[in-house]
Coordinates of C-alpha atoms and ligand atoms in Angstrom, one line a residue:
M28 CA 45.1 61.1 129.2
I29 CA 47.5 58.3 128.0
V30 CA 51.0 58.1 129.3
V31 CA 53.4 56.1 127.2
I32 CA 56.6 55.2 129.1
G33 CA 59.4 54.0 126.8
Y34 CA 59.6 55.4 123.3
G35 CA 61.6 52.7 121.5
T36 CA 60.5 50.7 118.5
L37 CA 57.4 49.4 120.2
G38 CA 56.5 52.7 121.9
K39 CA 56.7 54.5 118.5
K40 CA 54.6 51.9 116.8
V41 CA 51.9 52.1 119.5
V42 CA 51.8 55.9 119.4
N43 CA 51.6 55.9 115.7
L44 CA 48.6 53.6 115.7
I45 CA 46.6 55.6 118.4
K46 CA 47.6 59.2 117.6
D47 CA 44.7 59.8 115.2
Y48 CA 42.0 59.2 117.8
E49 CA 43.9 59.8 121.1
K50 CA 44.4 63.6 121.4
N51 CA 46.1 63.7 124.8
I52 CA 49.3 61.6 124.8
T53 CA 52.3 62.1 127.1
I54 CA 55.5 60.3 126.1
V55 CA 58.3 59.6 128.7
D56 CA 61.8 58.4 127.9
L57 CA 65.4 59.2 128.8
K58 CA 66.3 60.3 125.3
I59 CA 64.0 61.0 122.4
D60 CA 65.0 62.1 118.8
D61 CA 63.1 64.9 117.1
V62 CA 61.8 66.3 120.4
D63 CA 60.8 69.6 118.8
E64 CA 58.8 67.9 116.1
L65 CA 57.1 65.6 118.5
N66 CA 56.3 68.4 121.0
K67 CA 53.9 69.8 118.5
Q68 CA 51.7 66.8 118.8
F69 CA 52.4 65.2 122.1
N70 CA 53.5 66.2 125.6
I71 CA 57.2 65.0 125.8
I72 CA 58.9 64.4 129.1
L73 CA 62.6 63.6 129.0
G74 CA 63.9 61.9 132.1
D75 CA 64.4 58.6 134.0
A76 CA 60.9 57.1 134.6
T77 CA 62.2 55.0 137.5
K78 CA 62.4 58.3 139.4
I79 CA 59.3 59.7 141.1
E80 CA 60.1 63.3 139.9
T81 CA 60.0 62.3 136.3
L82 CA 56.6 60.5 136.7
K83 CA 55.2 63.5 138.6
K84 CA 56.4 65.8 135.9
A85 CA 54.4 63.6 133.5
E86 CA 51.4 64.1 135.7
I87 CA 51.1 60.3 136.1
D88 CA 48.4 60.7 138.8
K89 CA 46.0 62.2 136.2
A90 CA 46.5 59.5 133.6
D91 CA 43.6 57.2 132.6
I92 CA 45.8 54.7 130.8
I93 CA 49.5 54.0 131.5
L94 CA 51.7 52.0 129.1
I95 CA 55.0 50.6 130.4
L96 CA 56.9 49.6 127.2
T97 CA 60.7 49.7 127.7
N98 CA 62.6 46.5 127.0
S99 CA 64.4 46.3 130.3
P100 CA 63.0 44.0 133.0
D101 CA 64.4 46.0 135.9
V102 CA 63.3 49.3 134.5
N103 CA 59.8 48.1 133.8
R104 CA 59.5 46.5 137.2
K105 CA 60.6 49.7 139.0
I106 CA 58.2 51.9 136.9
A107 CA 55.4 49.5 137.5
E108 CA 55.9 49.6 141.3
L109 CA 55.9 53.4 141.2
V110 CA 52.9 53.7 138.9
C111 CA 50.8 51.3 141.0
E112 CA 51.6 53.5 144.0
L113 CA 51.1 56.9 142.4
N114 CA 48.0 56.1 140.4
P115 CA 46.3 52.9 141.5
K116 CA 43.1 53.7 139.7
S117 CA 44.5 53.9 136.2
Y118 CA 44.4 51.2 133.6
K119 CA 48.0 49.8 133.5
L120 CA 49.4 47.9 130.7
A121 CA 53.0 46.5 130.8
R122 CA 55.3 44.8 128.4
A123 CA 56.3 41.2 129.3
I124 CA 60.0 40.4 128.9
S125 CA 61.0 36.9 128.0
G126 CA 62.9 35.0 130.6
H127 CA 61.0 36.9 133.4
P128 CA 57.7 35.2 133.7
K129 CA 57.0 36.6 137.2
L130 CA 58.1 40.2 136.5
Y131 CA 54.8 41.8 137.6
S132 CA 53.3 38.9 139.5
D133 CA 52.6 40.7 142.8
L134 CA 51.6 44.0 141.2
N135 CA 48.2 45.2 140.2
I136 CA 48.9 45.4 136.4
D137 CA 45.7 45.2 134.3
K138 CA 47.2 43.7 131.2
I139 CA 50.6 42.2 130.5
I140 CA 51.4 42.1 126.8
N141 CA 53.7 39.4 125.4
I142 CA 54.9 40.7 122.0
I143 CA 56.2 37.3 120.9
E144 CA 52.9 35.7 121.7
S145 CA 50.9 38.4 119.9
G146 CA 53.1 38.0 116.9
A147 CA 52.8 34.3 116.9
K148 CA 49.0 34.6 117.1
D149 CA 49.1 37.0 114.1
I150 CA 51.1 34.4 112.2
A151 CA 48.8 31.6 113.0
K152 CA 45.8 33.7 111.9
E153 CA 47.6 34.5 108.7
I154 CA 48.2 30.8 108.0
E155 CA 44.4 30.2 108.5
N156 CA 43.8 33.0 105.9
A157 CA 46.3 31.6 103.5
K158 CA 44.6 28.2 103.8
L159 CA 41.3 29.7 102.9
K160 CA 42.9 31.7 100.1
R161 CA 44.4 28.6 98.6
K162 CA 41.1 26.7 99.0
L163 CA 39.4 29.4 97.0
V164 CA 42.0 29.3 94.3
F165 CA 41.3 25.5 94.1
L166 CA 37.6 26.2 93.9
K167 CA 38.1 28.7 91.1
N168 CA 40.3 26.3 89.2
I169 CA 37.6 23.5 89.4
L170 CA 35.0 25.9 88.0
L171 CA 37.3 27.3 85.3
R172 CA 38.3 23.9 84.2
S173 CA 34.7 22.7 84.0
K174 CA 33.9 25.7 81.9
E175 CA 36.8 25.0 79.5
K176 CA 36.0 21.3 79.1
C177 CA 32.2 21.3 79.2
G178 CA 31.8 21.4 75.4
D179 CA 28.0 21.6 74.7
K180 CA 27.2 20.8 78.3
K181 CA 26.4 23.6 80.9
P182 CA 29.3 24.2 83.2
L183 CA 27.7 24.2 86.7
L184 CA 24.7 22.9 88.5
I185 CA 24.2 24.0 92.1
L186 CA 22.0 21.8 94.3
T187 CA 20.4 22.6 97.6
H188 CA 19.3 19.8 100.0
K189 CA 15.8 18.3 99.7
N190 CA 13.1 20.7 100.7
P191 CA 15.4 23.7 100.7
D192 CA 15.6 26.1 103.6
P193 CA 16.7 29.7 103.6
D194 CA 20.3 28.8 104.4
S195 CA 20.6 26.4 101.5
I196 CA 18.9 28.8 99.1
A197 CA 21.0 31.7 100.1
S198 CA 24.2 29.6 99.9
A199 CA 23.2 28.5 96.4
I200 CA 22.8 32.0 95.1
A201 CA 26.0 33.1 96.8
L202 CA 27.9 30.3 95.0
K203 CA 26.2 31.2 91.7
T204 CA 27.3 34.8 92.1
L205 CA 30.8 33.8 92.9
A206 CA 31.0 31.5 89.8
E207 CA 29.6 34.4 87.7
K208 CA 32.4 36.6 89.0
W209 CA 34.8 34.0 87.6
G210 CA 32.9 33.9 84.3
V211 CA 31.2 30.6 84.9
S212 CA 27.4 30.4 84.4
S213 CA 25.2 28.1 86.5
D214 CA 21.7 26.9 87.3
I215 CA 20.3 26.2 90.8
A216 CA 18.0 23.3 91.3
Y217 CA 16.2 21.8 94.3
G218 CA 14.4 18.6 95.2
G219 CA 11.2 18.1 97.2
N220 CA 9.3 21.3 97.7
I221 CA 9.8 24.8 99.0
G222 CA 7.6 24.6 102.0
Y223 CA 7.0 27.3 104.6
D224 CA 5.5 30.6 103.5
K225 CA 8.7 32.3 104.7
N226 CA 10.8 30.3 102.3
K227 CA 8.5 30.9 99.4
A228 CA 8.4 34.6 100.3
M229 CA 12.2 34.6 100.3
V230 CA 12.4 33.1 96.8
N231 CA 9.7 35.4 95.5
A232 CA 10.9 38.6 97.1
L233 CA 14.5 38.1 96.0
G234 CA 13.5 36.9 92.5
I235 CA 15.5 33.8 92.9
N236 CA 15.3 31.3 90.0
L237 CA 15.2 27.8 91.5
I238 CA 14.5 25.0 89.1
D239 CA 12.7 21.8 90.1
I240 CA 15.2 19.0 89.7
E241 CA 12.6 16.9 88.1
K242 CA 12.6 19.3 85.2
I243 CA 16.3 19.1 84.3
N244 CA 18.7 16.5 83.1
I245 CA 21.7 16.3 85.4
D246 CA 23.8 14.8 82.6
N247 CA 23.7 18.1 80.9
Y248 CA 26.0 19.6 83.5
C249 CA 29.7 19.4 83.7
C250 CA 30.2 20.2 87.4
I251 CA 27.9 19.5 90.3
A252 CA 28.0 21.5 93.5
L253 CA 26.1 20.7 96.7
V254 CA 25.4 23.5 99.2
D255 CA 24.2 23.0 102.8
C256 CA 24.1 19.3 102.2
S257 CA 26.7 16.6 102.5
S258 CA 24.7 13.4 103.4
T259 CA 23.0 10.9 101.1
Q260 CA 19.8 11.2 103.1
Q261 CA 19.4 14.9 102.2
L262 CA 20.3 14.7 98.6
P263 CA 17.7 16.2 96.3
T264 CA 18.2 13.3 93.8
E265 CA 20.5 10.4 93.1
L266 CA 23.9 11.6 91.9
S267 CA 26.7 9.6 90.3
K268 CA 29.4 12.3 91.0
I269 CA 29.7 15.5 93.0
N270 CA 32.5 18.0 92.4
I271 CA 31.9 20.5 95.2
I272 CA 30.5 20.3 98.7
I273 CA 30.1 23.3 101.0
D274 CA 28.2 22.5 104.2
H275 CA 28.0 22.7 108.0
H276 CA 26.2 19.6 108.9
N277 CA 27.9 16.9 111.0
T278 CA 26.2 14.0 109.2
S279 CA 28.5 14.0 106.1
D280 CA 28.9 10.7 104.2
L281 CA 29.5 12.2 100.7
T282 CA 32.8 13.1 99.2
A283 CA 33.9 15.5 96.5
E284 CA 37.0 17.0 94.9
Y285 CA 36.4 20.3 96.7
M286 CA 35.0 19.9 100.2
D287 CA 34.5 22.7 102.8
I288 CA 32.5 21.1 105.6
R289 CA 32.5 22.9 109.0
P290 CA 30.2 21.4 111.5
D291 CA 31.1 24.0 114.1
V292 CA 29.6 26.8 112.0
G293 CA 25.9 27.8 112.4
A294 CA 25.1 28.2 108.8
T295 CA 26.5 27.4 105.3
A296 CA 25.6 31.0 104.4
S297 CA 28.3 32.1 106.9
I298 CA 30.9 30.1 105.1
L299 CA 29.9 31.6 101.7
T300 CA 29.9 35.0 103.3
Q301 CA 33.5 34.4 104.4
Y302 CA 34.4 33.6 100.8
F303 CA 33.1 37.0 99.8
M304 CA 35.0 38.7 102.6
E305 CA 38.2 36.9 101.7
L306 CA 37.9 37.7 98.0
D307 CA 36.8 41.3 98.7
I308 CA 33.6 41.0 96.6
E309 CA 30.7 43.2 97.7
P310 CA 27.4 41.4 97.9
T311 CA 24.4 42.9 96.3
R312 CA 21.6 44.0 98.6
N313 CA 19.5 41.0 97.6
L314 CA 22.3 38.5 98.1
A315 CA 23.3 40.1 101.5
T316 CA 19.7 40.0 102.6
A317 CA 19.4 36.3 101.6
L318 CA 22.6 35.4 103.3
F319 CA 21.7 37.3 106.5
Y320 CA 18.3 35.6 106.6
G321 CA 19.9 32.2 106.0
I322 CA 22.3 32.7 109.0
Q323 CA 19.5 34.1 111.1
S324 CA 17.1 31.3 110.4
D325 CA 19.6 28.5 110.8
T326 CA 20.9 29.8 114.1
N327 CA 17.4 30.8 115.3
Y328 CA 18.2 34.4 115.6
F329 CA 21.8 33.8 116.8
R330 CA 20.7 31.6 119.7
I331 CA 21.6 28.0 118.7
K332 CA 24.8 26.5 117.4
V333 CA 26.1 30.0 116.6
S334 CA 29.9 30.5 116.1
K335 CA 32.3 33.4 115.9
L336 CA 32.2 33.2 112.1
D337 CA 28.4 33.5 112.1
F338 CA 28.6 36.8 114.0
E339 CA 31.5 38.0 111.8
A340 CA 29.5 37.1 108.6
A341 CA 26.4 38.8 109.9
S342 CA 28.2 42.0 110.8
Y343 CA 29.9 42.1 107.4
L344 CA 26.5 41.7 105.7
Q345 CA 24.7 44.1 107.9
P346 CA 25.4 47.3 106.0
Y347 CA 24.2 45.8 102.7
I348 CA 20.9 44.4 104.0
D349 CA 17.6 45.6 102.7
T350 CA 15.6 45.7 106.0
S351 CA 12.2 46.2 104.4
L352 CA 12.8 43.2 102.2
L353 CA 13.9 41.2 105.3
D354 CA 10.7 42.3 107.0
M355 CA 8.6 41.1 104.1
I356 CA 10.3 37.7 104.1
E357 CA 9.8 37.3 107.8
N358 CA 6.2 38.3 107.9
P359 CA 4.7 36.9 104.6
E360 CA 1.0 37.0 104.1
I361 CA -0.4 33.7 105.2
S362 CA -1.9 31.6 102.4
T363 CA -5.6 30.7 102.5
E364 CA -4.8 27.0 102.9
V365 CA -2.5 27.6 105.9
M366 CA -5.1 29.9 107.4
E367 CA -7.8 27.2 107.0
V368 CA -5.6 24.6 108.7
I369 CA -4.9 27.0 111.6
A370 CA -8.6 27.7 111.9
K371 CA -9.4 23.9 112.0
A372 CA -6.7 23.4 114.6
I373 CA -8.3 26.0 116.8
M374 CA -11.8 24.7 116.3
N375 CA -10.9 21.0 116.7
R376 CA -8.5 21.3 119.6
K377 CA -9.0 19.0 122.5
I378 CA -7.5 20.1 125.8
V379 CA -6.1 17.4 128.1
K380 CA -4.4 17.8 131.4
G381 CA -5.4 21.5 131.4
N382 CA -2.8 22.8 129.0
I383 CA -2.0 20.2 126.3
A384 CA -3.8 20.8 123.1
L385 CA -4.3 18.1 120.5
A386 CA -5.9 19.0 117.2
Y387 CA -6.8 17.0 114.2
V388 CA -7.1 19.0 111.0
G389 CA -8.2 16.3 108.6
E390 CA -6.7 15.8 105.1
I391 CA -4.4 18.6 103.9
N392 CA -2.2 19.2 100.9
N393 CA 0.5 21.3 102.4
R394 CA 2.2 19.6 105.3
D395 CA 4.0 22.8 106.2
A396 CA 0.7 24.2 107.5
L397 CA 1.0 21.8 110.5
P398 CA 4.0 23.4 112.2
Q399 CA 2.5 26.8 111.6
A400 CA -0.8 25.7 113.2
A401 CA 1.1 24.1 116.1
D402 CA 2.9 27.4 116.6
F403 CA -0.3 29.4 116.4
L404 CA -2.2 27.2 118.9
L405 CA 0.7 27.6 121.4
K406 CA -0.1 31.3 121.4
M407 CA -3.6 30.6 122.9
E408 CA -4.1 31.4 126.5
G409 CA -3.5 28.5 128.9
I410 CA -2.0 26.2 126.3
S411 CA 1.6 25.2 126.8
T412 CA 2.0 22.2 124.5
T413 CA 0.4 21.5 121.2
F414 CA 0.1 18.5 118.9
V415 CA -1.4 19.2 115.5
F416 CA -1.9 16.3 113.1
G417 CA -3.4 15.7 109.7
I418 CA -3.4 13.4 106.8
V419 CA -1.1 14.1 103.8
N420 CA -1.4 11.4 101.1
D421 CA -1.1 8.0 102.9
E422 CA 0.5 9.3 106.0
I423 CA -0.5 10.9 109.3
H424 CA 1.8 13.9 109.9
I425 CA 2.2 15.3 113.4
S426 CA 3.8 18.6 114.4
A427 CA 4.3 19.5 118.1
R428 CA 5.4 22.5 120.0
T429 CA 5.9 23.3 123.7
K430 CA 6.8 26.0 126.2
D431 CA 7.0 23.5 129.0
L432 CA 10.6 22.8 129.8
R433 CA 9.7 19.5 131.5
L434 CA 8.6 17.9 128.3
N435 CA 11.1 16.9 125.6
L436 CA 9.0 16.7 122.4
G437 CA 11.8 15.3 120.3
E438 CA 12.0 12.3 122.7
I439 CA 8.3 11.9 123.0
L440 CA 7.6 11.8 119.3
N441 CA 10.6 9.6 118.8
K442 CA 9.3 7.0 121.4
A443 CA 5.8 7.2 120.2
F444 CA 6.2 7.2 116.4
G445 CA 9.9 7.2 115.5
G446 CA 9.8 10.9 114.8
G447 CA 12.4 13.5 116.0
G448 CA 13.2 17.1 116.7
H449 CA 14.2 19.3 119.6
Q450 CA 12.9 19.8 123.1
T451 CA 10.5 22.6 122.0
K452 CA 9.7 21.5 118.4
A453 CA 9.2 18.0 116.9
A454 CA 7.5 16.2 114.2
A455 CA 6.6 12.7 113.1
R456 CA 4.9 10.8 110.3
I457 CA 3.1 7.5 110.5
P458 CA 1.8 5.4 107.5
L459 CA -2.0 5.3 107.5
G460 CA -1.9 1.5 107.1
I461 CA -5.2 -0.1 107.7
F462 CA -6.8 3.2 108.4
N463 CA -6.5 3.8 104.7
E464 CA -9.4 1.5 104.1
V465 CA -11.7 3.7 106.2
K466 CA -13.6 5.8 103.7
D467 CA -16.0 7.6 106.1
K468 CA -14.3 10.8 107.2
E469 CA -15.9 11.1 110.5
A470 CA -15.0 7.5 111.4
L471 CA -11.4 8.1 110.2
R472 CA -11.2 11.3 112.3
K473 CA -12.3 9.3 115.4
L474 CA -9.8 6.5 114.8
V475 CA -6.9 8.7 114.1
E476 CA -7.6 11.1 116.9
E477 CA -8.0 8.3 119.4
A478 CA -4.9 6.4 118.3
I479 CA -2.6 9.5 118.3
K480 CA -4.0 10.8 121.6
N481 CA -3.6 7.5 123.4
K482 CA -0.1 6.9 122.2
I483 CA 1.1 10.4 123.1
L484 CA -0.5 10.5 126.5
K485 CA 0.9 7.1 127.3
I486 CA 4.4 8.2 126.5
I487 CA 4.0 11.4 128.5
G488 CA 2.7 9.3 131.3
I489 CA -0.8 10.9 131.6
K490 CA -3.9 8.9 132.3
E491 CA -6.8 10.4 130.6
E492 CA -9.3 11.7 133.1
Ligands
MN15 MN1 22.1 25.0 107.0

């Protein structure tokens, strides 16, 4: 049961908001209009709530929640004292009165509500929303203008970063969808390659049309948008101008007419989802699935660099997601080549110090097979750290994984070969250099294996036994 004490402007509003789902409400006040009407729905007690009799009549001792909402400090204080005494176990909420900061200070009130503060917070939130609204109007205007002025050029080209990941692919289709809603057509292009089987599975399963940037002429487009990318280093190709940037990286060095860069957000897909929420556009199942997968993979299943917006976006997308599609993307069939590299890694593994596995897999075409092999080896019994390396073109590529918290792989590969990464996952690449001259495969294997192993072990501080 809920007891509402004080049925003035605030009390009425509160009762109105909760009456649909709270069936047992008692209202207490000195004077109440329309008592007969209200009596049909609520239990009305007329009387002075600063008197024990009135509160007893309201069966205050049986209340689960008690709201003290009058606008008088003295009255509220007296009621609060009585209520704490008569029903100490209930959840008690009292209205703060300005000018009386210590009104309830020695009482056991669960929640003190400051109406001015709540109102101010609402206003601040509204200002944030208005900012986003205006931003989106600006974005729309840029796109409409480019459509108007493009002549025989195409209006919009959306670019992902080099070697696009799920976040950038999902963000690109979201922006494409948004532009379409505004009547602006676009193409999506990428640079580098779409590595990982999961990324390929995403593109295939969702029927996304991504164009290799080598196959188009950028000058044929009026407006260039970059998603999930705002640094020169990650650009898929050289660009003379960029009109739109939407990103969440903190390495920005590029500028554009429209910029929405939020380094505190876990995924660009979350920012684009917020656009859809704000504009009240329902995403299709495919788009929602792509955006959700983008957020999930950039935040490593909501575990790293995840913000409130990422959770809000994910919960907004949730009802639209195609879970079987998401399943297919997450567990794609492994390609023969990747399978072969994994097999080689298992066969060729050398175990040092009991639990560190080093595996040379020879020459390979798809460098993305390396992290997958490193992941796989880590699943083998007794192995807690893996280094898998192979030759791709003129470079040795290394991928490392660990479950051992004492090792920081990012640091180790950085010190050893100028690579980088995180504590548990890291990678590096080294030019083959003079090894390139070695044509005998077996000799090359020995040289590469020795060189990599010695360097890594030296950095970790292990003498080979
Ligand atoms: Mn991202």
